[in-house]
PDB file of N, CA and C in Angstrom:
ATOM      1  N   ASN A   1      77.704  -3.745  17.822  1.00 80.00           N
ATOM      2  CA  ASN A   1      78.956  -3.981  18.604  1.00 80.00           C
ATOM      3  C   ASN A   1      78.922  -2.854  19.929  1.00 80.00           C
ATOM      4  N   LYS A   2      77.834  -2.983  20.573  1.00 89.00           N
ATOM      5  CA  LYS A   2      77.640  -2.179  21.781  1.00 89.00           C
ATOM      6  C   LYS A   2      78.457  -2.712  22.945  1.00 89.00           C
ATOM      7  N   ILE A   3      78.751  -1.928  23.917  1.00 92.00           N
ATOM      8  CA  ILE A   3      79.560  -2.371  25.080  1.00 92.00           C
ATOM      9  C   ILE A   3      78.581  -2.233  26.145  1.00 92.00           C
ATOM     10  N   VAL A   4      78.423  -3.359  26.998  1.00 92.00           N
ATOM     11  CA  VAL A   4      77.509  -3.264  28.129  1.00 92.00           C
ATOM     12  C   VAL A   4      78.451  -3.716  29.560  1.00 92.00           C
ATOM     13  N   CYS A   5      78.035  -3.056  30.501  1.00 93.00           N
ATOM     14  CA  CYS A   5      78.677  -3.275  31.882  1.00 93.00           C
ATOM     15  C   CYS A   5      77.635  -3.897  32.735  1.00 93.00           C
ATOM     16  N   PHE A   6      78.067  -4.808  33.518  1.00 91.00           N
ATOM     17  CA  PHE A   6      77.183  -5.382  34.664  1.00 91.00           C
ATOM     18  C   PHE A   6      77.862  -5.137  35.855  1.00 91.00           C
ATOM     19  N   GLU A   7      77.335  -4.226  36.665  1.00 93.00           N
ATOM     20  CA  GLU A   7      77.877  -3.952  37.929  1.00 93.00           C
ATOM     21  C   GLU A   7      77.094  -4.548  39.009  1.00 93.00           C
ATOM     22  N   ILE A   8      77.568  -5.745  39.389  1.00 91.00           N
ATOM     23  CA  ILE A   8      76.958  -6.565  40.341  1.00 91.00           C
ATOM     24  C   ILE A   8      77.480  -6.365  41.819  1.00 91.00           C
ATOM     25  N   ASN A   9      76.686  -5.921  42.650  1.00 91.00           N
ATOM     26  CA  ASN A   9      77.158  -5.515  44.010  1.00 91.00           C
ATOM     27  C   ASN A   9      78.217  -6.521  44.596  1.00 91.00           C
ATOM     28  N   ASP A  10      79.308  -6.084  45.148  1.00 87.00           N
ATOM     29  CA  ASP A  10      80.445  -6.928  45.787  1.00 87.00           C
ATOM     30  C   ASP A  10      81.174  -7.865  44.825  1.00 87.00           C
ATOM     31  N   ILE A  11      80.978  -7.706  43.534  1.00 88.00           N
ATOM     32  CA  ILE A  11      81.570  -8.406  42.554  1.00 88.00           C
ATOM     33  C   ILE A  11      82.243  -7.506  41.505  1.00 88.00           C
ATOM     34  N   LYS A  12      83.405  -7.796  41.126  1.00 87.00           N
ATOM     35  CA  LYS A  12      84.152  -7.045  39.945  1.00 87.00           C
ATOM     36  C   LYS A  12      83.212  -6.864  38.749  1.00 87.00           C
ATOM     37  N   SER A  13      83.117  -5.536  38.223  1.00 90.00           N
ATOM     38  CA  SER A  13      82.295  -5.265  37.131  1.00 90.00           C
ATOM     39  C   SER A  13      82.707  -6.053  35.975  1.00 90.00           C
ATOM     40  N   LEU A  14      81.657  -6.631  35.255  1.00 90.00           N
ATOM     41  CA  LEU A  14      81.787  -7.458  34.001  1.00 90.00           C
ATOM     42  C   LEU A  14      81.569  -6.651  32.716  1.00 90.00           C
ATOM     43  N   TYR A  15      82.385  -6.651  31.672  1.00 92.00           N
ATOM     44  CA  TYR A  15      82.216  -5.821  30.468  1.00 92.00           C
ATOM     45  C   TYR A  15      82.087  -6.750  29.302  1.00 92.00           C
ATOM     46  N   PHE A  16      81.244  -6.579  28.353  1.00 89.00           N
ATOM     47  CA  PHE A  16      80.767  -7.389  27.261  1.00 89.00           C
ATOM     48  C   PHE A  16      80.541  -6.463  26.089  1.00 89.00           C
ATOM     49  N   GLN A  17      81.018  -7.144  25.006  1.00 89.00           N
ATOM     50  CA  GLN A  17      80.663  -6.606  23.636  1.00 89.00           C
ATOM     51  C   GLN A  17      79.720  -7.433  22.991  1.00 89.00           C
ATOM     52  N   ILE A  18      78.559  -6.670  22.594  1.00 85.00           N
ATOM     53  CA  ILE A  18      77.469  -7.480  21.840  1.00 85.00           C
ATOM     54  C   ILE A  18      77.888  -7.732  20.532  1.00 85.00           C
ATOM     55  N   ARG A  19      77.843  -9.031  20.184  1.00 82.00           N
ATOM     56  CA  ARG A  19      78.135  -9.364  18.734  1.00 82.00           C
ATOM     57  C   ARG A  19      77.061 -10.169  18.238  1.00 82.00           C
ATOM     58  N   PRO A  20      77.200 -10.388  16.917  1.00 79.00           N
ATOM     59  CA  PRO A  20      75.949 -11.299  16.310  1.00 79.00           C
ATOM     60  C   PRO A  20      75.896 -12.639  16.997  1.00 79.00           C
ATOM     61  N   GLU A  21      77.101 -13.260  17.306  1.00 78.00           N
ATOM     62  CA  GLU A  21      77.097 -14.551  17.930  1.00 78.00           C
ATOM     63  C   GLU A  21      76.765 -14.547  19.393  1.00 78.00           C
ATOM     64  N   GLY A  22      76.661 -13.539  20.072  1.00 76.00           N
ATOM     65  CA  GLY A  22      76.390 -13.444  21.507  1.00 76.00           C
ATOM     66  C   GLY A  22      77.294 -12.380  22.227  1.00 76.00           C
ATOM     67  N   LEU A  23      77.364 -12.499  23.514  1.00 80.00           N
ATOM     68  CA  LEU A  23      77.961 -11.614  24.327  1.00 80.00           C
ATOM     69  C   LEU A  23      79.461 -12.056  24.420  1.00 80.00           C
ATOM     70  N   GLU A  24      80.489 -11.228  24.126  1.00 86.00           N
ATOM     71  CA  GLU A  24      81.988 -11.438  24.230  1.00 86.00           C
ATOM     72  C   GLU A  24      82.526 -10.714  25.354  1.00 86.00           C
ATOM     73  N   PRO A  25      83.033 -11.421  26.464  1.00 89.00           N
ATOM     74  CA  PRO A  25      83.844 -10.631  27.471  1.00 89.00           C
ATOM     75  C   PRO A  25      84.903  -9.846  27.002  1.00 89.00           C
ATOM     76  N   ILE A  26      85.034  -8.800  27.515  1.00 90.00           N
ATOM     77  CA  ILE A  26      86.146  -7.852  27.100  1.00 90.00           C
ATOM     78  C   ILE A  26      86.906  -7.183  28.227  1.00 90.00           C
ATOM     79  N   GLU A  27      88.094  -6.783  28.086  1.00 91.00           N
ATOM     80  CA  GLU A  27      88.692  -5.880  28.910  1.00 91.00           C
ATOM     81  C   GLU A  27      88.540  -4.394  28.458  1.00 91.00           C
ATOM     82  N   ILE A  28      88.339  -3.469  29.364  1.00 91.00           N
ATOM     83  CA  ILE A  28      88.158  -2.243  28.845  1.00 91.00           C
ATOM     84  C   ILE A  28      89.362  -1.311  29.177  1.00 91.00           C
ATOM     85  N   THR A  29      89.429  -0.184  28.425  1.00 91.00           N
ATOM     86  CA  THR A  29      90.502   0.835  28.614  1.00 91.00           C
ATOM     87  C   THR A  29      89.848   1.985  29.143  1.00 91.00           C
ATOM     88  N   GLU A  30      90.564   3.108  29.383  1.00 91.00           N
ATOM     89  CA  GLU A  30      89.964   4.455  29.762  1.00 91.00           C
ATOM     90  C   GLU A  30      89.213   4.965  28.617  1.00 91.00           C
ATOM     91  N   ASP A  31      89.553   4.538  27.390  1.00 93.00           N
ATOM     92  CA  ASP A  31      88.988   5.107  26.095  1.00 93.00           C
ATOM     93  C   ASP A  31      87.706   4.439  25.613  1.00 93.00           C
ATOM     94  N   THR A  32      87.309   3.283  26.326  1.00 93.00           N
ATOM     95  CA  THR A  32      86.170   2.470  26.069  1.00 93.00           C
ATOM     96  C   THR A  32      84.930   3.165  26.425  1.00 93.00           C
ATOM     97  N   HIS A  33      84.040   3.199  25.465  1.00 94.00           N
ATOM     98  CA  HIS A  33      82.635   3.918  25.689  1.00 94.00           C
ATOM     99  C   HIS A  33      81.723   2.769  25.990  1.00 94.00           C
ATOM    100  N   ILE A  34      81.171   2.805  27.249  1.00 95.00           N
ATOM    101  CA  ILE A  34      80.239   1.877  27.693  1.00 95.00           C
ATOM    102  C   ILE A  34      78.721   2.567  27.248  1.00 95.00           C
ATOM    103  N   ASP A  35      78.202   1.649  26.508  1.00 95.00           N
ATOM    104  CA  ASP A  35      76.763   2.052  26.068  1.00 95.00           C
ATOM    105  C   ASP A  35      75.736   1.928  27.078  1.00 95.00           C
ATOM    106  N   THR A  36      75.699   0.741  27.796  1.00 93.00           N
ATOM    107  CA  THR A  36      74.636   0.556  28.663  1.00 93.00           C
ATOM    108  C   THR A  36      75.249  -0.125  29.925  1.00 93.00           C
ATOM    109  N   THR A  37      74.849   0.422  31.239  1.00 94.00           N
ATOM    110  CA  THR A  37      75.279  -0.300  32.378  1.00 94.00           C
ATOM    111  C   THR A  37      74.073  -0.858  33.224  1.00 94.00           C
ATOM    112  N   PHE A  38      74.126  -1.967  33.700  1.00 91.00           N
ATOM    113  CA  PHE A  38      73.095  -2.577  34.529  1.00 91.00           C
ATOM    114  C   PHE A  38      73.717  -2.622  35.890  1.00 91.00           C
ATOM    115  N   LYS A  39      73.071  -2.184  36.878  1.00 94.00           N
ATOM    116  CA  LYS A  39      73.564  -2.276  38.224  1.00 94.00           C
ATOM    117  C   LYS A  39      72.638  -2.822  39.307  1.00 94.00           C
ATOM    118  N   GLY A  40      73.253  -3.714  40.199  1.00 92.00           N
ATOM    119  CA  GLY A  40      72.179  -4.221  41.050  1.00 92.00           C
ATOM    120  C   GLY A  40      72.945  -5.341  41.899  1.00 92.00           C
ATOM    121  N   SER A  41      72.122  -6.027  42.846  1.00 91.00           N
ATOM    122  CA  SER A  41      72.578  -7.060  43.512  1.00 91.00           C
ATOM    123  C   SER A  41      72.552  -8.519  42.675  1.00 91.00           C
ATOM    124  N   LEU A  42      73.394  -9.306  43.149  1.00 87.00           N
ATOM    125  CA  LEU A  42      73.415 -10.575  42.408  1.00 87.00           C
ATOM    126  C   LEU A  42      72.075 -11.335  42.324  1.00 87.00           C
ATOM    127  N   SER A  43      71.194 -11.165  43.432  1.00 85.00           N
ATOM    128  CA  SER A  43      69.827 -11.651  43.500  1.00 85.00           C
ATOM    129  C   SER A  43      68.958 -10.913  42.458  1.00 85.00           C
ATOM    130  N   THR A  44      69.190  -9.653  42.191  1.00 84.00           N
ATOM    131  CA  THR A  44      68.368  -8.908  41.267  1.00 84.00           C
ATOM    132  C   THR A  44      68.699  -9.495  39.784  1.00 84.00           C
ATOM    133  N   PHE A  45      70.142  -9.708  39.648  1.00 80.00           N
ATOM    134  CA  PHE A  45      70.400 -10.205  38.218  1.00 80.00           C
ATOM    135  C   PHE A  45      69.932 -11.594  38.044  1.00 80.00           C
ATOM    136  N   ILE A  46      69.809 -12.411  39.134  1.00 79.00           N
ATOM    137  CA  ILE A  46      69.300 -13.812  39.015  1.00 79.00           C
ATOM    138  C   ILE A  46      67.780 -13.641  38.663  1.00 79.00           C
ATOM    139  N   GLN A  47      67.147 -12.800  39.349  1.00 79.00           N
ATOM    140  CA  GLN A  47      65.729 -12.675  38.958  1.00 79.00           C
ATOM    141  C   GLN A  47      65.432 -12.197  37.527  1.00 79.00           C
ATOM    142  N   LEU A  48      66.217 -11.350  37.153  1.00 74.00           N
ATOM    143  CA  LEU A  48      66.156 -10.791  35.842  1.00 74.00           C
ATOM    144  C   LEU A  48      66.266 -11.784  34.689  1.00 74.00           C
ATOM    145  N   ILE A  49      67.295 -12.738  34.876  1.00 71.00           N
ATOM    146  CA  ILE A  49      67.489 -13.804  33.868  1.00 71.00           C
ATOM    147  C   ILE A  49      66.790 -14.989  33.904  1.00 71.00           C
ATOM    148  N   THR A  50      65.975 -15.027  35.197  1.00 72.00           N
ATOM    149  CA  THR A  50      65.208 -16.420  35.263  1.00 72.00           C
ATOM    150  C   THR A  50      63.637 -16.086  35.310  1.00 72.00           C
ATOM    151  N   SER A  51      63.156 -14.803  35.221  1.00 71.00           N
ATOM    152  CA  SER A  51      61.799 -14.419  35.334  1.00 71.00           C
ATOM    153  C   SER A  51      61.260 -13.856  34.067  1.00 71.00           C
ATOM    154  N   GLN A  52      59.995 -13.852  33.939  1.00 64.00           N
ATOM    155  CA  GLN A  52      59.424 -13.243  32.698  1.00 64.00           C
ATOM    156  C   GLN A  52      58.995 -11.747  32.973  1.00 64.00           C
ATOM    157  N   GLN A  53      59.360 -11.310  34.234  1.00 64.00           N
ATOM    158  CA  GLN A  53      58.965 -10.004  34.648  1.00 64.00           C
ATOM    159  C   GLN A  53      60.018  -9.022  33.888  1.00 64.00           C
ATOM    160  N   ALA A  54      59.331  -7.949  33.244  1.00 59.00           N
ATOM    161  CA  ALA A  54      60.147  -7.081  32.572  1.00 59.00           C
ATOM    162  C   ALA A  54      60.745  -5.982  33.296  1.00 59.00           C
ATOM    163  N   ILE A  55      60.209  -5.607  34.473  1.00 63.00           N
ATOM    164  CA  ILE A  55      60.752  -4.570  35.301  1.00 63.00           C
ATOM    165  C   ILE A  55      61.169  -5.100  36.617  1.00 63.00           C
ATOM    166  N   HIS A  56      62.242  -4.657  37.017  1.00 68.00           N
ATOM    167  CA  HIS A  56      62.958  -5.139  38.366  1.00 68.00           C
ATOM    168  C   HIS A  56      63.258  -3.812  38.973  1.00 68.00           C
ATOM    169  N   ARG A  57      62.652  -3.458  40.083  1.00 76.00           N
ATOM    170  CA  ARG A  57      62.879  -2.205  40.772  1.00 76.00           C
ATOM    171  C   ARG A  57      64.180  -2.070  41.327  1.00 76.00           C
ATOM    172  N   ASP A  58      64.957  -3.043  41.713  1.00 83.00           N
ATOM    173  CA  ASP A  58      66.230  -2.921  42.257  1.00 83.00           C
ATOM    174  C   ASP A  58      67.347  -3.011  41.217  1.00 83.00           C
ATOM    175  N   LEU A  59      66.901  -3.060  39.900  1.00 85.00           N
ATOM    176  CA  LEU A  59      67.989  -3.011  38.797  1.00 85.00           C
ATOM    177  C   LEU A  59      68.081  -1.634  38.268  1.00 85.00           C
ATOM    178  N   HIS A  60      69.190  -1.023  38.153  1.00 89.00           N
ATOM    179  CA  HIS A  60      69.318   0.319  37.703  1.00 89.00           C
ATOM    180  C   HIS A  60      70.039   0.163  36.413  1.00 89.00           C
ATOM    181  N   VAL A  61      69.472   0.866  35.268  1.00 89.00           N
ATOM    182  CA  VAL A  61      69.967   0.758  34.006  1.00 89.00           C
ATOM    183  C   VAL A  61      70.342   2.196  33.695  1.00 89.00           C
ATOM    184  N   LYS A  62      71.537   2.372  33.068  1.00 93.00           N
ATOM    185  CA  LYS A  62      72.102   3.744  32.709  1.00 93.00           C
ATOM    186  C   LYS A  62      72.551   3.559  31.306  1.00 93.00           C
ATOM    187  N   GLY A  63      72.171   4.553  30.351  1.00 93.00           N
ATOM    188  CA  GLY A  63      72.817   4.546  29.113  1.00 93.00           C
ATOM    189  C   GLY A  63      71.652   4.212  28.001  1.00 93.00           C
ATOM    190  N   ASP A  64      72.088   3.451  26.901  1.00 91.00           N
ATOM    191  CA  ASP A  64      71.133   3.401  25.804  1.00 91.00           C
ATOM    192  C   ASP A  64      70.065   2.535  26.251  1.00 91.00           C
ATOM    193  N   SER A  65      68.825   2.901  26.192  1.00 87.00           N
ATOM    194  CA  SER A  65      67.633   2.212  26.592  1.00 87.00           C
ATOM    195  C   SER A  65      67.308   1.280  25.475  1.00 87.00           C
ATOM    196  N   GLU A  66      67.635   1.473  24.183  1.00 87.00           N
ATOM    197  CA  GLU A  66      67.314   0.489  23.164  1.00 87.00           C
ATOM    198  C   GLU A  66      68.222  -0.649  23.294  1.00 87.00           C
ATOM    199  N   CYS A  67      69.431  -0.458  23.660  1.00 85.00           N
ATOM    200  CA  CYS A  67      70.485  -1.450  23.825  1.00 85.00           C
ATOM    201  C   CYS A  67      69.946  -2.425  25.104  1.00 85.00           C
ATOM    202  N   ALA A  68      69.511  -1.736  26.175  1.00 84.00           N
ATOM    203  CA  ALA A  68      68.988  -2.445  27.359  1.00 84.00           C
ATOM    204  C   ALA A  68      67.822  -3.430  26.972  1.00 84.00           C
ATOM    205  N   LYS A  69      66.893  -2.710  26.233  1.00 81.00           N
ATOM    206  CA  LYS A  69      65.643  -3.581  25.934  1.00 81.00           C
ATOM    207  C   LYS A  69      65.994  -4.860  25.022  1.00 81.00           C
ATOM    208  N   ALA A  70      66.847  -4.579  23.855  1.00 79.00           N
ATOM    209  CA  ALA A  70      67.303  -5.678  23.165  1.00 79.00           C
ATOM    210  C   ALA A  70      67.970  -6.739  23.918  1.00 79.00           C
ATOM    211  N   LEU A  71      68.805  -6.501  24.999  1.00 78.00           N
ATOM    212  CA  LEU A  71      69.526  -7.280  25.636  1.00 78.00           C
ATOM    213  C   LEU A  71      68.638  -8.051  26.632  1.00 78.00           C
ATOM    214  N   TYR A  72      67.662  -7.356  27.227  1.00 73.00           N
ATOM    215  CA  TYR A  72      66.611  -8.012  27.962  1.00 73.00           C
ATOM    216  C   TYR A  72      65.728  -9.118  27.200  1.00 73.00           C
ATOM    217  N   ASP A  73      65.306  -8.585  25.957  1.00 71.00           N
ATOM    218  CA  ASP A  73      64.498  -9.433  25.100  1.00 71.00           C
ATOM    219  C   ASP A  73      65.375 -10.845  24.876  1.00 71.00           C
ATOM    220  N   THR A  74      66.645 -10.668  24.534  1.00 69.00           N
ATOM    221  CA  THR A  74      67.482 -11.769  24.329  1.00 69.00           C
ATOM    222  C   THR A  74      67.630 -12.715  25.506  1.00 69.00           C
ATOM    223  N   TRP A  75      67.608 -12.293  26.692  1.00 65.00           N
ATOM    224  CA  TRP A  75      67.725 -12.983  27.966  1.00 65.00           C
ATOM    225  C   TRP A  75      66.539 -13.997  28.012  1.00 65.00           C
ATOM    226  N   GLN A  76      65.431 -13.592  27.531  1.00 61.00           N
ATOM    227  CA  GLN A  76      64.240 -14.358  27.759  1.00 61.00           C
ATOM    228  C   GLN A  76      64.338 -15.779  26.897  1.00 61.00           C
ATOM    229  N   TYR A  77      65.240 -15.709  25.899  1.00 61.00           N
ATOM    230  CA  TYR A  77      65.195 -16.886  24.973  1.00 61.00           C
ATOM    231  C   TYR A  77      66.591 -17.629  25.124  1.00 61.00           C
ATOM    232  N   LEU A  78      67.399 -17.205  26.097  1.00 57.00           N
ATOM    233  CA  LEU A  78      68.676 -17.908  26.225  1.00 57.00           C
ATOM    234  C   LEU A  78      68.522 -19.338  26.954  1.00 57.00           C
ATOM    235  N   ASN A  79      69.214 -20.192  26.721  1.00 54.00           N
ATOM    236  CA  ASN A  79      69.186 -21.518  27.365  1.00 54.00           C
ATOM    237  C   ASN A  79      70.708 -21.720  27.822  1.00 54.00           C
ATOM    238  N   CYS A  80      70.933 -21.284  29.149  1.00 56.00           N
ATOM    239  CA  CYS A  80      72.341 -21.116  29.684  1.00 56.00           C
ATOM    240  C   CYS A  80      72.374 -21.759  31.005  1.00 56.00           C
ATOM    241  N   ASP A  81      73.580 -22.355  31.335  1.00 60.00           N
ATOM    242  CA  ASP A  81      73.862 -22.896  32.565  1.00 60.00           C
ATOM    243  C   ASP A  81      74.118 -21.669  33.417  1.00 60.00           C
ATOM    244  N   TRP A  82      73.044 -20.960  33.974  1.00 58.00           N
ATOM    245  CA  TRP A  82      73.379 -19.712  34.827  1.00 58.00           C
ATOM    246  C   TRP A  82      74.091 -20.083  36.091  1.00 58.00           C
ATOM    247  N   GLU A  83      73.804 -21.314  36.605  1.00 65.00           N
ATOM    248  CA  GLU A  83      74.349 -21.690  38.025  1.00 65.00           C
ATOM    249  C   GLU A  83      75.899 -21.794  37.862  1.00 65.00           C
ATOM    250  N   GLY A  84      76.220 -22.496  36.620  1.00 66.00           N
ATOM    251  CA  GLY A  84      77.661 -22.726  36.379  1.00 66.00           C
ATOM    252  C   GLY A  84      78.481 -21.402  36.070  1.00 66.00           C
ATOM    253  N   ALA A  85      77.754 -20.472  35.317  1.00 61.00           N
ATOM    254  CA  ALA A  85      78.450 -19.264  35.013  1.00 61.00           C
ATOM    255  C   ALA A  85      78.482 -18.312  36.178  1.00 61.00           C
ATOM    256  N   LEU A  86      77.539 -18.280  37.033  1.00 62.00           N
ATOM    257  CA  LEU A  86      77.638 -17.412  38.361  1.00 62.00           C
ATOM    258  C   LEU A  86      78.592 -18.050  39.329  1.00 62.00           C
ATOM    259  N   ALA A  87      78.668 -19.490  39.298  1.00 69.00           N
ATOM    260  CA  ALA A  87      79.844 -20.074  40.100  1.00 69.00           C
ATOM    261  C   ALA A  87      81.288 -19.763  39.828  1.00 69.00           C
ATOM    262  N   ASP A  88      81.402 -19.622  38.562  1.00 65.00           N
ATOM    263  CA  ASP A  88      82.681 -19.134  38.061  1.00 65.00           C
ATOM    264  C   ASP A  88      83.020 -17.696  38.330  1.00 65.00           C
ATOM    265  N   ILE A  89      81.980 -16.803  38.306  1.00 59.00           N
ATOM    266  CA  ILE A  89      82.123 -15.346  38.751  1.00 59.00           C
ATOM    267  C   ILE A  89      82.435 -15.243  40.184  1.00 59.00           C
ATOM    268  N   THR A  90      81.641 -16.022  41.109  1.00 63.00           N
ATOM    269  CA  THR A  90      81.523 -15.694  42.489  1.00 63.00           C
ATOM    270  C   THR A  90      82.871 -16.270  43.059  1.00 63.00           C
ATOM    271  N   HIS A  91      83.585 -17.300  42.450  1.00 61.00           N
ATOM    272  CA  HIS A  91      84.477 -18.011  43.031  1.00 61.00           C
ATOM    273  C   HIS A  91      85.899 -17.251  42.629  1.00 61.00           C
ATOM    274  N   SER A  92      85.721 -16.386  41.811  1.00 54.00           N
ATOM    275  CA  SER A  92      87.081 -15.612  41.208  1.00 54.00           C
ATOM    276  C   SER A  92      87.637 -14.865  42.278  1.00 54.00           C
TER     277      SER A  92
END
């Protein structure tokens, strides 16, 4: 039940709780402990989820490195409509 934050430049930060069924979007409070934060540009995030490359120099990761690695490993096996998901975020 780790909490991750995605800080995408020029877009409101997104917070998720990792659950066995997947990532669940959440609202945070000032008492919420963020385990891992991923920060970068939208293009960096797109490269991260669409490439097999493990290291992205423009992506900054802060916090629990085991959580970050587990989440990255999971992204490699996701079959998701990323264009639709990103469209929903960027049009908000």
